[in-house]
Tab-separated table of C-alpha atoms in Angstrom:
chain	number	residue	atom	x	y	z
A	82	ALA	CA	-3.204	-2.595	1.943
A	83	GLN	CA	-6.361	-2.602	-0.352
A	84	THR	CA	-9.904	-3.150	1.210
A	85	VAL	CA	-13.414	-3.585	-0.145
A	86	THR	CA	-16.580	-2.630	1.867
A	87	GLN	CA	-20.174	-3.780	1.074
A	88	SER	CA	-22.315	-2.157	3.621
A	89	GLN	CA	-25.395	-3.740	2.705
A	90	PRO	CA	-25.660	-7.343	3.935
A	91	GLU	CA	-29.119	-7.973	2.508
A	92	MET	CA	-31.120	-6.119	-0.093
A	93	SER	CA	-34.604	-6.938	-1.616
A	94	VAL	CA	-36.084	-6.306	-4.831
A	95	GLN	CA	-39.453	-6.728	-6.596
A	96	GLU	CA	-39.371	-8.707	-9.809
A	97	ALA	CA	-39.112	-6.326	-12.833
A	98	GLU	CA	-37.925	-3.530	-10.578
A	99	THR	CA	-34.124	-1.971	-10.687
A	100	VAL	CA	-32.038	-2.512	-7.593
A	101	THR	CA	-28.253	-0.886	-6.754
A	102	LEU	CA	-25.871	-2.771	-4.778
A	103	SER	CA	-23.107	-0.515	-3.097
A	104	CYS	CA	-19.492	-1.066	-2.858
A	105	THR	CA	-16.551	0.947	-1.850
A	106	TYR	CA	-12.904	0.364	-1.841
A	107	ASP	CA	-9.681	1.932	-0.497
A	108	THR	CA	-6.355	1.675	-2.385
A	109	SER	CA	-3.440	4.062	-3.205
A	110	GLU	CA	-2.939	2.212	-6.682
A	111	SER	CA	-3.770	4.204	-9.899
A	112	ASP	CA	-4.149	0.933	-11.795
A	113	TYR	CA	-6.639	-1.699	-10.847
A	114	TYR	CA	-9.788	-3.621	-11.910
A	115	LEU	CA	-13.112	-3.963	-10.130
A	116	PHE	CA	-15.322	-6.648	-10.645
A	117	TRP	CA	-19.004	-7.965	-9.375
A	118	TYR	CA	-19.208	-11.738	-8.989
A	119	LYS	CA	-22.652	-13.444	-8.258
A	120	GLN	CA	-22.755	-16.665	-5.990
A	121	PRO	CA	-26.186	-18.359	-6.266
A	122	PRO	CA	-27.394	-21.041	-3.919
A	123	SER	CA	-25.101	-23.413	-6.035
A	124	ARG	CA	-22.341	-21.690	-4.655
A	125	GLN	CA	-20.569	-21.114	-8.165
A	126	MET	CA	-18.765	-18.024	-8.666
A	127	ILE	CA	-20.100	-16.411	-11.711
A	128	LEU	CA	-18.461	-13.220	-13.194
A	129	VAL	CA	-21.073	-10.496	-13.535
A	130	ILE	CA	-19.133	-7.412	-14.756
A	131	ARG	CA	-15.708	-6.086	-14.957
A	132	GLN	CA	-14.404	-2.414	-15.024
A	133	GLU	CA	-10.863	-1.141	-15.766
A	134	ALA	CA	-10.081	1.765	-13.483
A	135	TYR	CA	-8.345	3.690	-16.534
A	136	LYS	CA	-11.781	3.773	-18.344
A	137	GLN	CA	-14.032	6.522	-17.646
A	138	GLN	CA	-16.986	4.918	-19.325
A	139	ASN	CA	-19.037	2.586	-17.097
A	140	ALA	CA	-19.187	-0.913	-17.996
A	141	THR	CA	-22.610	-2.550	-19.057
A	142	GLU	CA	-23.360	-6.091	-19.646
A	143	ASN	CA	-27.214	-6.453	-20.717
A	144	ARG	CA	-29.182	-5.834	-17.619
A	145	PHE	CA	-26.164	-5.152	-15.361
A	146	SER	CA	-24.440	-1.872	-15.286
A	147	VAL	CA	-22.098	-0.299	-12.980
A	148	ASN	CA	-21.814	3.395	-11.614
A	149	PHE	CA	-17.709	3.703	-11.339
A	150	GLN	CA	-16.781	6.883	-9.348
A	151	LYS	CA	-13.027	6.580	-9.182
A	152	ALA	CA	-12.378	9.899	-7.030
A	153	ALA	CA	-15.045	8.668	-4.555
A	154	LYS	CA	-13.735	4.944	-4.680
A	155	SER	CA	-17.279	3.842	-5.392
A	156	PHE	CA	-18.390	0.922	-7.503
A	157	SER	CA	-22.082	0.256	-7.507
A	158	LEU	CA	-24.010	-2.538	-9.419
A	159	LYS	CA	-27.271	-1.609	-11.025
A	160	ILE	CA	-29.650	-4.566	-11.895
A	161	SER	CA	-32.545	-3.470	-14.210
A	162	ASP	CA	-35.706	-5.504	-14.703
A	163	SER	CA	-34.761	-7.923	-11.956
A	164	GLN	CA	-35.586	-11.442	-12.440
A	165	LEU	CA	-35.966	-14.422	-10.006
A	166	GLY	CA	-32.741	-15.908	-11.233
A	167	ASP	CA	-30.977	-12.786	-10.034
A	168	ALA	CA	-31.375	-13.903	-6.497
A	169	ALA	CA	-27.986	-14.622	-5.027
A	170	MET	CA	-25.121	-13.321	-2.989
A	171	TYR	CA	-23.186	-10.630	-4.919
A	172	PHE	CA	-19.452	-10.084	-4.286
A	173	CYS	CA	-17.642	-6.918	-5.127
A	174	ALA	CA	-13.888	-7.542	-5.837
A	175	TYR	CA	-10.691	-5.581	-6.302
A	176	ARG	CA	-7.734	-6.766	-8.288
A	177	SER	CA	-4.311	-4.720	-8.526
A	178	GLY	CA	-3.363	-3.529	-12.048
A	179	ASN	CA	-0.282	-5.941	-12.088
A	180	GLN	CA	-0.922	-9.181	-14.017
A	181	GLY	CA	-1.946	-12.028	-12.035
A	182	GLY	CA	-3.073	-10.167	-9.155
A	183	LYS	CA	-5.266	-11.878	-6.294
A	184	LEU	CA	-8.936	-10.766	-6.035
A	185	ILE	CA	-9.761	-9.122	-2.698
A	186	PHE	CA	-13.552	-9.306	-1.989
A	187	GLY	CA	-16.045	-7.520	0.026
A	188	GLN	CA	-18.313	-9.137	2.527
A	189	GLY	CA	-21.133	-9.843	-0.037
A	190	THR	CA	-24.682	-8.778	-0.350
A	191	GLU	CA	-27.510	-11.121	-0.259
A	192	LEU	CA	-30.057	-10.356	-3.042
A	193	SER	CA	-33.621	-11.600	-2.849
A	194	VAL	CA	-36.260	-11.183	-5.513
A	195	LYS	CA	-39.858	-11.156	-4.778
A	196	PRO	CA	-42.243	-12.190	-7.367
B	273	ALA	CA	-17.285	-23.112	-23.625
B	274	ALA	CA	-15.099	-25.265	-21.395
B	275	GLY	CA	-14.995	-24.118	-17.642
B	276	VAL	CA	-12.813	-24.667	-14.754
B	277	ILE	CA	-12.934	-28.370	-13.412
B	278	GLN	CA	-12.539	-29.035	-9.866
B	279	SER	CA	-12.252	-32.397	-8.252
B	280	PRO	CA	-13.659	-33.990	-5.976
B	281	ARG	CA	-16.657	-31.863	-5.476
B	282	HIS	CA	-17.398	-32.978	-1.966
B	283	LEU	CA	-14.660	-34.471	0.557
B	284	ILE	CA	-15.099	-35.583	4.006
B	285	LYS	CA	-12.018	-36.166	6.212
B	286	GLU	CA	-11.215	-36.742	9.862
B	287	LYS	CA	-9.156	-34.540	11.787
B	288	ARG	CA	-5.443	-34.945	11.057
B	289	GLU	CA	-5.954	-36.802	7.814
B	290	THR	CA	-4.614	-35.478	4.493
B	291	ALA	CA	-6.675	-34.034	1.448
B	292	THR	CA	-5.757	-33.447	-2.103
B	293	LEU	CA	-7.858	-31.010	-4.235
B	294	LYS	CA	-7.513	-30.956	-7.886
B	295	CYS	CA	-8.018	-28.226	-10.293
B	296	TYR	CA	-8.000	-28.165	-14.385
B	297	PRO	CA	-7.857	-24.699	-15.691
B	298	ILE	CA	-9.839	-23.485	-18.718
B	299	PRO	CA	-7.767	-24.587	-21.822
B	300	ARG	CA	-5.123	-22.247	-22.718
B	301	HIS	CA	-5.302	-20.396	-19.358
B	302	ASP	CA	-1.679	-20.059	-17.823
B	303	THR	CA	-2.616	-18.966	-14.316
B	304	VAL	CA	-4.270	-20.629	-11.554
B	305	TYR	CA	-5.523	-19.203	-8.110
B	306	TRP	CA	-6.667	-21.026	-5.153
B	307	TYR	CA	-9.468	-19.453	-2.559
B	308	GLN	CA	-10.781	-20.539	0.603
B	309	GLN	CA	-14.521	-19.765	1.334
B	310	GLY	CA	-15.666	-20.392	5.116
B	311	PRO	CA	-19.115	-20.434	6.186
B	312	GLY	CA	-20.872	-17.109	5.697
B	313	GLN	CA	-17.412	-15.533	4.582
B	314	ASP	CA	-16.030	-14.046	1.449
B	315	PRO	CA	-13.501	-16.041	-0.572
B	316	GLN	CA	-9.876	-15.552	0.621
B	317	PHE	CA	-6.927	-15.934	-1.373
B	318	LEU	CA	-4.643	-18.852	-0.706
B	319	ILE	CA	-1.899	-19.041	-3.519
B	320	SER	CA	-1.447	-18.769	-7.192
B	321	PHE	CA	0.727	-20.003	-9.917
B	322	TYR	CA	1.745	-18.841	-13.293
B	323	GLU	CA	3.475	-21.053	-15.980
B	324	LYS	CA	3.906	-23.498	-13.199
B	325	MET	CA	5.706	-21.142	-10.626
B	326	GLN	CA	4.467	-19.804	-7.627
B	327	SER	CA	3.456	-16.359	-8.158
B	328	ASP	CA	1.742	-15.114	-5.043
B	329	LYS	CA	0.983	-16.350	-1.634
B	330	GLY	CA	-1.840	-15.312	0.752
B	331	SER	CA	-2.830	-16.513	4.102
B	332	ILE	CA	-2.156	-20.136	3.366
B	333	PRO	CA	-1.323	-22.437	6.408
B	334	ASP	CA	2.085	-24.114	6.383
B	335	ARG	CA	0.133	-27.364	6.430
B	336	PHE	CA	-1.039	-26.681	3.072
B	337	SER	CA	0.866	-26.934	-0.388
B	338	ALA	CA	0.138	-26.555	-3.756
B	339	GLN	CA	1.713	-26.772	-7.075
B	340	GLN	CA	0.963	-26.634	-10.916
B	341	PHE	CA	2.143	-29.036	-13.198
B	342	SER	CA	3.214	-29.343	-16.782
B	343	ASP	CA	-0.344	-29.736	-18.105
B	344	TYR	CA	-1.288	-26.585	-16.064
B	345	HIS	CA	-3.523	-28.384	-13.857
B	346	SER	CA	-3.096	-27.798	-10.049
B	347	GLU	CA	-3.244	-29.490	-6.844
B	348	LEU	CA	-3.709	-28.249	-3.453
B	349	ASN	CA	-2.498	-30.648	-0.686
B	350	MET	CA	-3.827	-30.165	3.022
B	351	SER	CA	-2.291	-32.085	5.799
B	352	SER	CA	-3.054	-32.437	9.502
B	353	LEU	CA	-6.608	-31.473	8.702
B	354	GLU	CA	-8.389	-29.267	11.476
B	355	LEU	CA	-12.076	-28.502	11.922
B	356	GLY	CA	-11.472	-24.871	10.839
B	357	ASP	CA	-10.293	-26.168	7.447
B	358	SER	CA	-13.991	-27.082	6.729
B	359	ALA	CA	-14.733	-24.935	3.717
B	360	LEU	CA	-15.554	-24.341	-0.031
B	361	TYR	CA	-12.279	-24.212	-1.756
B	362	PHE	CA	-12.293	-22.503	-5.210
B	363	CYS	CA	-9.771	-22.884	-8.175
B	364	ALA	CA	-9.955	-20.052	-10.633
B	365	SER	CA	-8.081	-19.639	-13.612
B	366	SER	CA	-7.132	-16.641	-16.123
B	367	LEU	CA	-5.053	-16.016	-19.147
B	368	ARG	CA	-2.251	-13.749	-18.058
B	369	GLY	CA	0.559	-14.034	-20.714
B	370	GLN	CA	0.328	-12.499	-24.396
B	371	GLY	CA	-1.687	-9.497	-23.383
B	372	GLY	CA	-4.670	-11.746	-21.965
B	373	PRO	CA	-7.524	-10.023	-20.188
B	374	ASP	CA	-6.228	-11.810	-16.775
B	375	THR	CA	-9.923	-12.209	-15.759
B	376	GLN	CA	-10.395	-15.006	-13.372
B	377	TYR	CA	-12.964	-17.673	-13.741
B	378	PHE	CA	-14.016	-19.819	-11.039
B	379	GLY	CA	-14.580	-23.726	-10.960
B	380	PRO	CA	-17.431	-24.899	-8.922
B	381	GLY	CA	-15.720	-25.508	-5.822
B	382	THR	CA	-14.718	-28.300	-3.535
B	383	ARG	CA	-16.421	-28.528	-0.231
B	384	LEU	CA	-14.253	-29.937	2.314
B	385	THR	CA	-15.939	-31.209	5.576
B	386	VAL	CA	-13.409	-32.203	8.465
B	387	LEU	CA	-15.005	-34.199	11.164
């Protein structure tokens, strides 16, 4: 069975600084997708970024980028120029490559942003 | 852009009562997923539907049932409610057919409180 682990329950960053959230996963599959979702105090689950395992290039979305190390089964999220609105719970998630697969989430990392 | 709609947003029930949660996916999306997020927990997959047929099942209690209707909306029916059913219930939708990206987008959730 696939598992996702986020070893940092809480992280803190100064506004305008850069922070990296860690995520590791375990799978025997070769085809899969990885995601980062953000859950602010409103509890809405918001997609931040998506990475296809077959792509070597790391995904980037504006200030958000990932460091995908397939051999190490590591998928970290880097947030550049942190803003107060980035404060939220961040979940790393895994999905099998077959269509319609369920998301398997990590435990989450609570990010606080200091002004 | 249209998002996933869930109703009601908040629901309070007594033990042993029944609850029905509704989900309206993003237009053109053909797959619906249900997740349960307990307090301080990560979301856990319950069940999914593709083109009105159940496609996958997670740790959903036998007291719960769900279906997807001809207009693609879905309902999660929960009977004999227990205190432990108090949680945030998310619906997500994706476009799986026609080579769709199959990325799951979440609704705002229904907060169920069982007293």
